[in-house]
């Protein structure tokens, strides 16, 4: 099974964005040590807040790419094997869930900063 050419580049871009989103969430978690050492100091808060904004921006970008892929995939459904189509949609969904999980990490850190 191979990806249709019409969605290939978008799937690669989605995968890349999801990896970047997860890596950025990891970066935010790694900043927790610094945050604790500085007793939630203002400078460190700003650093973590900036990272959280990056996570949200990347996750939003992944949502847009998912929408583009689904819009391109829909007209192709009739010409592709049904099982392949289901797999493509599920792959897009799973990648989206990865970015959503990273955003959830950022949201929880944001709550931690607010207290």
PDB file of N, CA and C in Angstrom:
ATOM      1  N   UNK A   1       0.842  -1.167   0.000  1.00  0.00           N
ATOM      2  CA  UNK A   1       0.000   0.000   0.000  1.00  0.00           C
ATOM      3  C   UNK A   1       0.896   1.242   0.000  1.00  0.00           C
ATOM      4  N   UNK A   2       0.610   2.164  -0.889  1.00  0.00           N
ATOM      5  CA  UNK A   2       1.350   3.420  -0.954  1.00  0.00           C
ATOM      6  C   UNK A   2       0.361   4.570  -0.881  1.00  0.00           C
ATOM      7  N   UNK A   3       0.857   5.698  -0.436  1.00  0.00           N
ATOM      8  CA  UNK A   3       0.005   6.884  -0.375  1.00  0.00           C
ATOM      9  C   UNK A   3      -0.232   7.418  -1.780  1.00  0.00           C
ATOM     10  N   UNK A   4      -1.444   7.891  -2.047  1.00  0.00           N
ATOM     11  CA  UNK A   4      -1.687   8.528  -3.349  1.00  0.00           C
ATOM     12  C   UNK A   4      -0.819   9.788  -3.482  1.00  0.00           C
ATOM     13  N   UNK A   5      -0.393  10.058  -4.688  1.00  0.00           N
ATOM     14  CA  UNK A   5       0.452  11.232  -4.938  1.00  0.00           C
ATOM     15  C   UNK A   5      -0.204  12.528  -4.493  1.00  0.00           C
ATOM     16  N   UNK A   6      -1.537  12.576  -4.586  1.00  0.00           N
ATOM     17  CA  UNK A   6      -2.272  13.799  -4.252  1.00  0.00           C
ATOM     18  C   UNK A   6      -2.122  14.186  -2.778  1.00  0.00           C
ATOM     19  N   UNK A   7      -1.917  13.215  -1.911  1.00  0.00           N
ATOM     20  CA  UNK A   7      -1.808  13.526  -0.477  1.00  0.00           C
ATOM     21  C   UNK A   7      -0.421  13.232   0.098  1.00  0.00           C
ATOM     22  N   UNK A   8       0.472  12.721  -0.723  1.00  0.00           N
ATOM     23  CA  UNK A   8       1.787  12.302  -0.222  1.00  0.00           C
ATOM     24  C   UNK A   8       2.530  13.439   0.481  1.00  0.00           C
ATOM     25  N   UNK A   9       2.690  14.571  -0.201  1.00  0.00           N
ATOM     26  CA  UNK A   9       3.441  15.689   0.382  1.00  0.00           C
ATOM     27  C   UNK A   9       2.775  16.218   1.647  1.00  0.00           C
ATOM     28  N   UNK A  10       1.434  16.262   1.633  1.00  0.00           N
ATOM     29  CA  UNK A  10       0.711  16.737   2.812  1.00  0.00           C
ATOM     30  C   UNK A  10       0.882  15.789   3.995  1.00  0.00           C
ATOM     31  N   UNK A  11       0.908  14.492   3.734  1.00  0.00           N
ATOM     32  CA  UNK A  11       1.112  13.520   4.814  1.00  0.00           C
ATOM     33  C   UNK A  11       2.518  13.665   5.405  1.00  0.00           C
ATOM     34  N   UNK A  12       3.498  13.893   4.547  1.00  0.00           N
ATOM     35  CA  UNK A  12       4.864  14.107   5.033  1.00  0.00           C
ATOM     36  C   UNK A  12       4.913  15.377   5.883  1.00  0.00           C
ATOM     37  N   UNK A  13       4.261  16.432   5.408  1.00  0.00           N
ATOM     38  CA  UNK A  13       4.232  17.687   6.166  1.00  0.00           C
ATOM     39  C   UNK A  13       3.515  17.498   7.505  1.00  0.00           C
ATOM     40  N   UNK A  14       2.398  16.772   7.499  1.00  0.00           N
ATOM     41  CA  UNK A  14       1.665  16.511   8.739  1.00  0.00           C
ATOM     42  C   UNK A  14       2.536  15.736   9.721  1.00  0.00           C
ATOM     43  N   UNK A  15       3.217  14.729   9.230  1.00  0.00           N
ATOM     44  CA  UNK A  15       4.099  13.939  10.091  1.00  0.00           C
ATOM     45  C   UNK A  15       5.195  14.820  10.684  1.00  0.00           C
ATOM     46  N   UNK A  16       5.772  15.665   9.858  1.00  0.00           N
ATOM     47  CA  UNK A  16       6.827  16.570  10.315  1.00  0.00           C
ATOM     48  C   UNK A  16       6.309  17.530  11.388  1.00  0.00           C
ATOM     49  N   UNK A  17       5.139  18.102  11.157  1.00  0.00           N
ATOM     50  CA  UNK A  17       4.561  19.042  12.122  1.00  0.00           C
ATOM     51  C   UNK A  17       4.239  18.333  13.439  1.00  0.00           C
ATOM     52  N   UNK A  18       3.727  17.123  13.359  1.00  0.00           N
ATOM     53  CA  UNK A  18       3.404  16.368  14.578  1.00  0.00           C
ATOM     54  C   UNK A  18       4.662  16.016  15.369  1.00  0.00           C
ATOM     55  N   UNK A  19       5.724  15.674  14.672  1.00  0.00           N
ATOM     56  CA  UNK A  19       6.997  15.394  15.349  1.00  0.00           C
ATOM     57  C   UNK A  19       7.520  16.662  16.022  1.00  0.00           C
ATOM     58  N   UNK A  20       7.443  17.788  15.317  1.00  0.00           N
ATOM     59  CA  UNK A  20       7.891  19.059  15.898  1.00  0.00           C
ATOM     60  C   UNK A  20       7.042  19.443  17.110  1.00  0.00           C
ATOM     61  N   UNK A  21       5.735  19.195  17.025  1.00  0.00           N
ATOM     62  CA  UNK A  21       4.845  19.509  18.147  1.00  0.00           C
ATOM     63  C   UNK A  21       5.223  18.684  19.369  1.00  0.00           C
ATOM     64  N   UNK A  22       5.455  17.406  19.167  1.00  0.00           N
ATOM     65  CA  UNK A  22       5.845  16.528  20.275  1.00  0.00           C
ATOM     66  C   UNK A  22       7.208  16.918  20.839  1.00  0.00           C
ATOM     67  N   UNK A  23       8.139  17.247  19.967  1.00  0.00           N
ATOM     68  CA  UNK A  23       9.473  17.656  20.420  1.00  0.00           C
ATOM     69  C   UNK A  23       9.398  18.958  21.217  1.00  0.00           C
ATOM     70  N   UNK A  24       8.526  19.856  20.813  1.00  0.00           N
ATOM     71  CA  UNK A  24       8.359  21.114  21.534  1.00  0.00           C
ATOM     72  C   UNK A  24       7.729  20.876  22.900  1.00  0.00           C
ATOM     73  N   UNK A  25       6.785  19.937  22.973  1.00  0.00           N
ATOM     74  CA  UNK A  25       6.190  19.581  24.270  1.00  0.00           C
ATOM     75  C   UNK A  25       7.256  18.986  25.190  1.00  0.00           C
ATOM     76  N   UNK A  26       8.124  18.160  24.645  1.00  0.00           N
ATOM     77  CA  UNK A  26       9.221  17.592  25.433  1.00  0.00           C
ATOM     78  C   UNK A  26      10.143  18.694  25.941  1.00  0.00           C
ATOM     79  N   UNK A  27      10.406  19.664  25.086  1.00  0.00           N
ATOM     80  CA  UNK A  27      11.243  20.799  25.480  1.00  0.00           C
ATOM     81  C   UNK A  27      10.604  21.544  26.654  1.00  0.00           C
ATOM     82  N   UNK A  28       9.285  21.717  26.608  1.00  0.00           N
ATOM     83  CA  UNK A  28       8.574  22.395  27.697  1.00  0.00           C
ATOM     84  C   UNK A  28       8.681  21.601  28.993  1.00  0.00           C
ATOM     85  N   UNK A  29       8.527  20.305  28.904  1.00  0.00           N
ATOM     86  CA  UNK A  29       8.638  19.452  30.092  1.00  0.00           C
ATOM     87  C   UNK A  29      10.060  19.518  30.654  1.00  0.00           C
ATOM     88  N   UNK A  30      11.042  19.534  29.783  1.00  0.00           N
ATOM     89  CA  UNK A  30      12.438  19.614  30.233  1.00  0.00           C
ATOM     90  C   UNK A  30      12.751  20.941  30.924  1.00  0.00           C
ATOM     91  N   UNK A  31      11.977  21.970  30.617  1.00  0.00           N
ATOM     92  CA  UNK A  31      12.167  23.274  31.257  1.00  0.00           C
ATOM     93  C   UNK A  31      11.623  23.294  32.684  1.00  0.00           C
ATOM     94  N   UNK A  32      10.879  22.261  33.067  1.00  0.00           N
ATOM     95  CA  UNK A  32      10.316  22.219  34.420  1.00  0.00           C
ATOM     96  C   UNK A  32      11.403  22.269  35.487  1.00  0.00           C
ATOM     97  N   UNK A  33      12.526  21.613  35.249  1.00  0.00           N
ATOM     98  CA  UNK A  33      13.632  21.651  36.213  1.00  0.00           C
ATOM     99  C   UNK A  33      14.080  23.086  36.471  1.00  0.00           C
ATOM    100  N   UNK A  34      14.280  23.814  35.388  1.00  0.00           N
ATOM    101  CA  UNK A  34      14.699  25.214  35.515  1.00  0.00           C
ATOM    102  C   UNK A  34      13.632  26.032  36.224  1.00  0.00           C
ATOM    103  N   UNK A  35      12.394  25.751  35.898  1.00  0.00           N
ATOM    104  CA  UNK A  35      11.273  26.474  36.497  1.00  0.00           C
ATOM    105  C   UNK A  35      11.231  26.247  38.006  1.00  0.00           C
ATOM    106  N   UNK A  36      11.441  25.013  38.418  1.00  0.00           N
ATOM    107  CA  UNK A  36      11.440  24.696  39.849  1.00  0.00           C
ATOM    108  C   UNK A  36      12.652  25.290  40.559  1.00  0.00           C
ATOM    109  N   UNK A  37      13.807  25.241  39.906  1.00  0.00           N
ATOM    110  CA  UNK A  37      15.025  25.790  40.511  1.00  0.00           C
ATOM    111  C   UNK A  37      14.922  27.292  40.742  1.00  0.00           C
ATOM    112  N   UNK A  38      14.209  27.970  39.871  1.00  0.00           N
ATOM    113  CA  UNK A  38      14.060  29.426  40.004  1.00  0.00           C
ATOM    114  C   UNK A  38      12.794  29.793  40.765  1.00  0.00           C
ATOM    115  N   UNK A  39      12.154  28.802  41.372  1.00  0.00           N
ATOM    116  CA  UNK A  39      10.911  29.021  42.130  1.00  0.00           C
ATOM    117  C   UNK A  39       9.871  29.738  41.266  1.00  0.00           C
ATOM    118  N   UNK A  40       9.715  29.233  40.058  1.00  0.00           N
ATOM    119  CA  UNK A  40       8.766  29.789  39.101  1.00  0.00           C
ATOM    120  C   UNK A  40       9.058  31.261  38.825  1.00  0.00           C
ATOM    121  N   UNK A  41      10.336  31.553  38.640  1.00  0.00           N
ATOM    122  CA  UNK A  41      10.768  32.923  38.365  1.00  0.00           C
ATOM    123  C   UNK A  41      10.187  33.456  37.067  1.00  0.00           C
ATOM    124  N   UNK A  42      10.111  34.768  36.987  1.00  0.00           N
ATOM    125  CA  UNK A  42       9.456  35.436  35.862  1.00  0.00           C
ATOM    126  C   UNK A  42      10.122  35.106  34.526  1.00  0.00           C
ATOM    127  N   UNK A  43      11.445  35.111  34.490  1.00  0.00           N
ATOM    128  CA  UNK A  43      12.163  34.834  33.237  1.00  0.00           C
ATOM    129  C   UNK A  43      11.856  33.426  32.735  1.00  0.00           C
ATOM    130  N   UNK A  44      11.909  32.462  33.646  1.00  0.00           N
ATOM    131  CA  UNK A  44      11.652  31.062  33.264  1.00  0.00           C
ATOM    132  C   UNK A  44      10.195  30.869  32.868  1.00  0.00           C
ATOM    133  N   UNK A  45       9.285  31.586  33.531  1.00  0.00           N
ATOM    134  CA  UNK A  45       7.861  31.516  33.153  1.00  0.00           C
ATOM    135  C   UNK A  45       7.673  31.970  31.706  1.00  0.00           C
ATOM    136  N   UNK A  46       8.372  33.047  31.356  1.00  0.00           N
ATOM    137  CA  UNK A  46       8.257  33.575  29.993  1.00  0.00           C
ATOM    138  C   UNK A  46       8.775  32.568  28.970  1.00  0.00           C
ATOM    139  N   UNK A  47       9.863  31.894  29.316  1.00  0.00           N
ATOM    140  CA  UNK A  47      10.424  30.882  28.413  1.00  0.00           C
ATOM    141  C   UNK A  47       9.415  29.761  28.192  1.00  0.00           C
ATOM    142  N   UNK A  48       8.846  29.250  29.279  1.00  0.00           N
ATOM    143  CA  UNK A  48       7.880  28.153  29.170  1.00  0.00           C
ATOM    144  C   UNK A  48       6.617  28.625  28.456  1.00  0.00           C
ATOM    145  N   UNK A  49       6.164  29.841  28.742  1.00  0.00           N
ATOM    146  CA  UNK A  49       4.980  30.379  28.058  1.00  0.00           C
ATOM    147  C   UNK A  49       5.213  30.482  26.554  1.00  0.00           C
ATOM    148  N   UNK A  50       6.411  30.884  26.178  1.00  0.00           N
ATOM    149  CA  UNK A  50       6.757  30.974  24.759  1.00  0.00           C
ATOM    150  C   UNK A  50       6.738  29.593  24.100  1.00  0.00           C
ATOM    151  N   UNK A  51       7.246  28.606  24.807  1.00  0.00           N
ATOM    152  CA  UNK A  51       7.248  27.236  24.278  1.00  0.00           C
ATOM    153  C   UNK A  51       5.815  26.735  24.125  1.00  0.00           C
ATOM    154  N   UNK A  52       4.967  27.048  25.102  1.00  0.00           N
ATOM    155  CA  UNK A  52       3.562  26.631  25.039  1.00  0.00           C
ATOM    156  C   UNK A  52       2.870  27.272  23.838  1.00  0.00           C
ATOM    157  N   UNK A  53       3.182  28.536  23.564  1.00  0.00           N
ATOM    158  CA  UNK A  53       2.615  29.200  22.382  1.00  0.00           C
ATOM    159  C   UNK A  53       3.054  28.485  21.102  1.00  0.00           C
ATOM    160  N   UNK A  54       4.303  28.058  21.065  1.00  0.00           N
ATOM    161  CA  UNK A  54       4.799  27.306  19.906  1.00  0.00           C
ATOM    162  C   UNK A  54       4.039  25.990  19.737  1.00  0.00           C
ATOM    163  N   UNK A  55       3.798  25.307  20.854  1.00  0.00           N
ATOM    164  CA  UNK A  55       3.037  24.050  20.801  1.00  0.00           C
ATOM    165  C   UNK A  55       1.655  24.304  20.216  1.00  0.00           C
ATOM    166  N   UNK A  56       0.979  25.337  20.709  1.00  0.00           N
ATOM    167  CA  UNK A  56      -0.372  25.644  20.227  1.00  0.00           C
ATOM    168  C   UNK A  56      -0.376  26.012  18.746  1.00  0.00           C
ATOM    169  N   UNK A  57       0.640  26.764  18.326  1.00  0.00           N
ATOM    170  CA  UNK A  57       0.736  27.151  16.915  1.00  0.00           C
ATOM    171  C   UNK A  57       0.940  25.922  16.028  1.00  0.00           C
ATOM    172  N   UNK A  58       1.823  25.038  16.453  1.00  0.00           N
ATOM    173  CA  UNK A  58       2.093  23.828  15.670  1.00  0.00           C
ATOM    174  C   UNK A  58       0.878  22.906  15.629  1.00  0.00           C
ATOM    175  N   UNK A  59       0.176  22.787  16.751  1.00  0.00           N
ATOM    176  CA  UNK A  59      -1.007  21.924  16.779  1.00  0.00           C
ATOM    177  C   UNK A  59      -2.095  22.482  15.871  1.00  0.00           C
ATOM    178  N   UNK A  60      -2.247  23.795  15.868  1.00  0.00           N
ATOM    179  CA  UNK A  60      -3.218  24.430  14.976  1.00  0.00           C
ATOM    180  C   UNK A  60      -2.846  24.175  13.513  1.00  0.00           C
ATOM    181  N   UNK A  61      -1.560  24.246  13.221  1.00  0.00           N
ATOM    182  CA  UNK A  61      -1.085  23.958  11.863  1.00  0.00           C
ATOM    183  C   UNK A  61      -1.396  22.511  11.485  1.00  0.00           C
ATOM    184  N   UNK A  62      -1.230  21.591  12.428  1.00  0.00           N
ATOM    185  CA  UNK A  62      -1.533  20.181  12.134  1.00  0.00           C
ATOM    186  C   UNK A  62      -3.020  19.999  11.843  1.00  0.00           C
ATOM    187  N   UNK A  63      -3.876  20.725  12.569  1.00  0.00           N
ATOM    188  CA  UNK A  63      -5.321  20.652  12.305  1.00  0.00           C
ATOM    189  C   UNK A  63      -5.641  21.100  10.879  1.00  0.00           C
ATOM    190  N   UNK A  64      -4.998  22.177  10.451  1.00  0.00           N
ATOM    191  CA  UNK A  64      -5.242  22.696   9.101  1.00  0.00           C
ATOM    192  C   UNK A  64      -4.766  21.708   8.035  1.00  0.00           C
ATOM    193  N   UNK A  65      -3.616  21.112   8.256  1.00  0.00           N
ATOM    194  CA  UNK A  65      -3.093  20.136   7.295  1.00  0.00           C
ATOM    195  C   UNK A  65      -4.005  18.911   7.235  1.00  0.00           C
ATOM    196  N   UNK A  66      -4.499  18.471   8.388  1.00  0.00           N
ATOM    197  CA  UNK A  66      -5.433  17.338   8.414  1.00  0.00           C
ATOM    198  C   UNK A  66      -6.661  17.644   7.565  1.00  0.00           C
ATOM    199  N   UNK A  67      -7.165  18.857   7.708  1.00  0.00           N
ATOM    200  CA  UNK A  67      -8.341  19.253   6.931  1.00  0.00           C
ATOM    201  C   UNK A  67      -8.042  19.214   5.427  1.00  0.00           C
ATOM    202  N   UNK A  68      -6.879  19.703   5.045  1.00  0.00           N
ATOM    203  CA  UNK A  68      -6.480  19.699   3.634  1.00  0.00           C
ATOM    204  C   UNK A  68      -6.389  18.264   3.114  1.00  0.00           C
ATOM    205  N   UNK A  69      -5.778  17.391   3.894  1.00  0.00           N
ATOM    206  CA  UNK A  69      -5.630  15.990   3.469  1.00  0.00           C
ATOM    207  C   UNK A  69      -6.994  15.343   3.287  1.00  0.00           C
ATOM    208  N   UNK A  70      -7.878  15.544   4.256  1.00  0.00           N
ATOM    209  CA  UNK A  70      -9.220  14.949   4.155  1.00  0.00           C
ATOM    210  C   UNK A  70      -9.970  15.489   2.942  1.00  0.00           C
ATOM    211  N   UNK A  71      -9.815  16.787   2.681  1.00  0.00           N
ATOM    212  CA  UNK A  71     -10.484  17.387   1.523  1.00  0.00           C
ATOM    213  C   UNK A  71      -9.945  16.820   0.211  1.00  0.00           C
ATOM    214  N   UNK A  72      -8.662  16.525   0.154  1.00  0.00           N
ATOM    215  CA  UNK A  72      -8.072  15.934  -1.054  1.00  0.00           C
ATOM    216  C   UNK A  72      -8.396  14.451  -1.175  1.00  0.00           C
ATOM    217  N   UNK A  73      -8.531  13.778  -0.045  1.00  0.00           N
ATOM    218  CA  UNK A  73      -8.773  12.338  -0.045  1.00  0.00           C
ATOM    219  C   UNK A  73     -10.212  11.993  -0.421  1.00  0.00           C
ATOM    220  N   UNK A  74     -11.149  12.824  -0.017  1.00  0.00           N
ATOM    221  CA  UNK A  74     -12.562  12.530  -0.258  1.00  0.00           C
ATOM    222  C   UNK A  74     -12.880  12.258  -1.729  1.00  0.00           C
ATOM    223  N   UNK A  75     -12.457  13.119  -2.664  1.00  0.00           N
ATOM    224  CA  UNK A  75     -12.774  12.831  -4.070  1.00  0.00           C
ATOM    225  C   UNK A  75     -12.052  11.601  -4.633  1.00  0.00           C
ATOM    226  N   UNK A  76     -11.003  11.164  -3.970  1.00  0.00           N
ATOM    227  CA  UNK A  76     -10.243  10.003  -4.444  1.00  0.00           C
ATOM    228  C   UNK A  76     -10.829   8.677  -3.966  1.00  0.00           C
ATOM    229  N   UNK A  77     -11.749   8.723  -3.016  1.00  0.00           N
ATOM    230  CA  UNK A  77     -12.258   7.505  -2.383  1.00  0.00           C
ATOM    231  C   UNK A  77     -12.753   6.463  -3.379  1.00  0.00           C
ATOM    232  N   UNK A  78     -13.470   6.910  -4.395  1.00  0.00           N
ATOM    233  CA  UNK A  78     -14.067   5.974  -5.352  1.00  0.00           C
ATOM    234  C   UNK A  78     -13.012   5.217  -6.160  1.00  0.00           C
ATOM    235  N   UNK A  79     -11.854   5.814  -6.327  1.00  0.00           N
ATOM    236  CA  UNK A  79     -10.824   5.185  -7.162  1.00  0.00           C
ATOM    237  C   UNK A  79      -9.789   4.388  -6.361  1.00  0.00           C
ATOM    238  N   UNK A  80      -9.944   4.339  -5.053  1.00  0.00           N
ATOM    239  CA  UNK A  80      -8.979   3.637  -4.198  1.00  0.00           C
ATOM    240  C   UNK A  80      -9.638   2.451  -3.502  1.00  0.00           C
ATOM    241  N   UNK A  81      -8.858   1.446  -3.144  1.00  0.00           N
ATOM    242  CA  UNK A  81      -9.417   0.320  -2.386  1.00  0.00           C
ATOM    243  C   UNK A  81      -9.970   0.820  -1.039  1.00  0.00           C
ATOM    244  N   UNK A  82     -11.158   0.359  -0.659  1.00  0.00           N
ATOM    245  CA  UNK A  82     -11.791   0.843   0.576  1.00  0.00           C
ATOM    246  C   UNK A  82     -10.925   0.688   1.829  1.00  0.00           C
ATOM    247  N   UNK A  83     -10.238  -0.430   1.946  1.00  0.00           N
ATOM    248  CA  UNK A  83      -9.396  -0.645   3.130  1.00  0.00           C
ATOM    249  C   UNK A  83      -8.265   0.386   3.172  1.00  0.00           C
ATOM    250  N   UNK A  84      -7.711   0.710   2.023  1.00  0.00           N
ATOM    251  CA  UNK A  84      -6.657   1.721   1.963  1.00  0.00           C
ATOM    252  C   UNK A  84      -7.185   3.076   2.421  1.00  0.00           C
ATOM    253  N   UNK A  85      -8.363   3.428   1.937  1.00  0.00           N
ATOM    254  CA  UNK A  85      -8.967   4.718   2.295  1.00  0.00           C
ATOM    255  C   UNK A  85      -9.176   4.799   3.807  1.00  0.00           C
ATOM    256  N   UNK A  86      -9.701   3.719   4.375  1.00  0.00           N
ATOM    257  CA  UNK A  86      -9.909   3.691   5.825  1.00  0.00           C
ATOM    258  C   UNK A  86      -8.578   3.869   6.544  1.00  0.00           C
ATOM    259  N   UNK A  87      -7.552   3.197   6.072  1.00  0.00           N
ATOM    260  CA  UNK A  87      -6.235   3.329   6.690  1.00  0.00           C
ATOM    261  C   UNK A  87      -5.715   4.761   6.583  1.00  0.00           C
ATOM    262  N   UNK A  88      -5.876   5.399   5.432  1.00  0.00           N
ATOM    263  CA  UNK A  88      -5.399   6.773   5.260  1.00  0.00           C
ATOM    264  C   UNK A  88      -6.081   7.708   6.255  1.00  0.00           C
ATOM    265  N   UNK A  89      -7.400   7.575   6.360  1.00  0.00           N
ATOM    266  CA  UNK A  89      -8.132   8.417   7.307  1.00  0.00           C
ATOM    267  C   UNK A  89      -7.678   8.156   8.743  1.00  0.00           C
ATOM    268  N   UNK A  90      -7.478   6.896   9.081  1.00  0.00           N
ATOM    269  CA  UNK A  90      -7.033   6.554  10.439  1.00  0.00           C
ATOM    270  C   UNK A  90      -5.620   7.086  10.698  1.00  0.00           C
ATOM    271  N   UNK A  91      -4.749   7.006   9.713  1.00  0.00           N
ATOM    272  CA  UNK A  91      -3.385   7.522   9.879  1.00  0.00           C
ATOM    273  C   UNK A  91      -3.414   9.028  10.146  1.00  0.00           C
ATOM    274  N   UNK A  92      -4.257   9.739   9.410  1.00  0.00           N
ATOM    275  CA  UNK A  92      -4.405  11.179   9.630  1.00  0.00           C
ATOM    276  C   UNK A  92      -4.935  11.431  11.044  1.00  0.00           C
ATOM    277  N   UNK A  93      -5.911  10.641  11.446  1.00  0.00           N
ATOM    278  CA  UNK A  93      -6.486  10.780  12.788  1.00  0.00           C
ATOM    279  C   UNK A  93      -5.436  10.516  13.869  1.00  0.00           C
ATOM    280  N   UNK A  94      -4.656   9.460  13.708  1.00  0.00           N
ATOM    281  CA  UNK A  94      -3.633   9.122  14.706  1.00  0.00           C
ATOM    282  C   UNK A  94      -2.564  10.201  14.810  1.00  0.00           C
ATOM    283  N   UNK A  95      -2.151  10.715  13.678  1.00  0.00           N
ATOM    284  CA  UNK A  95      -1.164  11.797  13.708  1.00  0.00           C
ATOM    285  C   UNK A  95      -1.744  13.028  14.402  1.00  0.00           C
ATOM    286  N   UNK A  96      -3.009  13.312  14.113  1.00  0.00           N
ATOM    287  CA  UNK A  96      -3.673  14.436  14.770  1.00  0.00           C
ATOM    288  C   UNK A  96      -3.760  14.248  16.273  1.00  0.00           C
ATOM    289  N   UNK A  97      -4.018  13.020  16.696  1.00  0.00           N
ATOM    290  CA  UNK A  97      -4.084  12.733  18.131  1.00  0.00           C
ATOM    291  C   UNK A  97      -2.726  12.925  18.802  1.00  0.00           C
ATOM    292  N   UNK A  98      -1.665  12.649  18.072  1.00  0.00           N
ATOM    293  CA  UNK A  98      -0.319  12.875  18.604  1.00  0.00           C
ATOM    294  C   UNK A  98      -0.109  14.362  18.885  1.00  0.00           C
ATOM    295  N   UNK A  99      -0.477  15.202  17.927  1.00  0.00           N
ATOM    296  CA  UNK A  99      -0.345  16.650  18.118  1.00  0.00           C
ATOM    297  C   UNK A  99      -1.275  17.135  19.230  1.00  0.00           C
ATOM    298  N   UNK A 100      -2.476  16.566  19.304  1.00  0.00           N
ATOM    299  CA  UNK A 100      -3.420  16.940  20.365  1.00  0.00           C
ATOM    300  C   UNK A 100      -2.864  16.599  21.744  1.00  0.00           C
ATOM    301  N   UNK A 101      -2.222  15.451  21.861  1.00  0.00           N
ATOM    302  CA  UNK A 101      -1.635  15.044  23.142  1.00  0.00           C
ATOM    303  C   UNK A 101      -0.519  16.010  23.547  1.00  0.00           C
ATOM    304  N   UNK A 102       0.272  16.434  22.584  1.00  0.00           N
ATOM    305  CA  UNK A 102       1.334  17.399  22.875  1.00  0.00           C
ATOM    306  C   UNK A 102       0.733  18.723  23.339  1.00  0.00           C
ATOM    307  N   UNK A 103      -0.358  19.124  22.702  1.00  0.00           N
ATOM    308  CA  UNK A 103      -1.020  20.360  23.115  1.00  0.00           C
ATOM    309  C   UNK A 103      -1.595  20.225  24.526  1.00  0.00           C
ATOM    310  N   UNK A 104      -2.092  19.051  24.840  1.00  0.00           N
ATOM    311  CA  UNK A 104      -2.629  18.817  26.180  1.00  0.00           C
ATOM    312  C   UNK A 104      -1.525  18.967  27.233  1.00  0.00           C
ATOM    313  N   UNK A 105      -0.325  18.495  26.915  1.00  0.00           N
ATOM    314  CA  UNK A 105       0.815  18.677  27.821  1.00  0.00           C
ATOM    315  C   UNK A 105       1.058  20.169  28.035  1.00  0.00           C
ATOM    316  N   UNK A 106       1.047  20.924  26.948  1.00  0.00           N
ATOM    317  CA  UNK A 106       1.242  22.373  27.048  1.00  0.00           C
ATOM    318  C   UNK A 106       0.163  23.044  27.879  1.00  0.00           C
ATOM    319  N   UNK A 107      -1.068  22.603  27.709  1.00  0.00           N
ATOM    320  CA  UNK A 107      -2.175  23.179  28.472  1.00  0.00           C
ATOM    321  C   UNK A 107      -2.027  22.900  29.962  1.00  0.00           C
ATOM    322  N   UNK A 108      -1.597  21.708  30.285  1.00  0.00           N
ATOM    323  CA  UNK A 108      -1.401  21.369  31.708  1.00  0.00           C
ATOM    324  C   UNK A 108      -0.258  22.191  32.311  1.00  0.00           C
ATOM    325  N   UNK A 109       0.785  22.406  31.535  1.00  0.00           N
ATOM    326  CA  UNK A 109       1.883  23.244  32.025  1.00  0.00           C
ATOM    327  C   UNK A 109       1.418  24.685  32.209  1.00  0.00           C
ATOM    328  N   UNK A 110       0.546  25.128  31.327  1.00  0.00           N
ATOM    329  CA  UNK A 110       0.003  26.479  31.424  1.00  0.00           C
ATOM    330  C   UNK A 110      -0.788  26.646  32.719  1.00  0.00           C
ATOM    331  N   UNK A 111      -1.556  25.627  33.075  1.00  0.00           N
ATOM    332  CA  UNK A 111      -2.300  25.654  34.337  1.00  0.00           C
ATOM    333  C   UNK A 111      -1.326  25.703  35.508  1.00  0.00           C
ATOM    334  N   UNK A 112      -0.261  24.954  35.407  1.00  0.00           N
ATOM    335  CA  UNK A 112       0.755  24.940  36.457  1.00  0.00           C
ATOM    336  C   UNK A 112       1.378  26.327  36.626  1.00  0.00           C
ATOM    337  N   UNK A 113       1.596  27.020  35.519  1.00  0.00           N
ATOM    338  CA  UNK A 113       2.173  28.364  35.576  1.00  0.00           C
ATOM    339  C   UNK A 113       1.205  29.375  36.172  1.00  0.00           C
ATOM    340  N   UNK A 114      -0.082  29.142  35.983  1.00  0.00           N
ATOM    341  CA  UNK A 114      -1.089  30.089  36.447  1.00  0.00           C
ATOM    342  C   UNK A 114      -1.231  30.082  37.966  1.00  0.00           C
ATOM    343  N   UNK A 115      -0.816  28.997  38.594  1.00  0.00           N
ATOM    344  CA  UNK A 115      -1.003  28.889  40.053  1.00  0.00           C
ATOM    345  C   UNK A 115       0.093  29.560  40.821  1.00  0.00           C
TER     346      UNK A 115
END
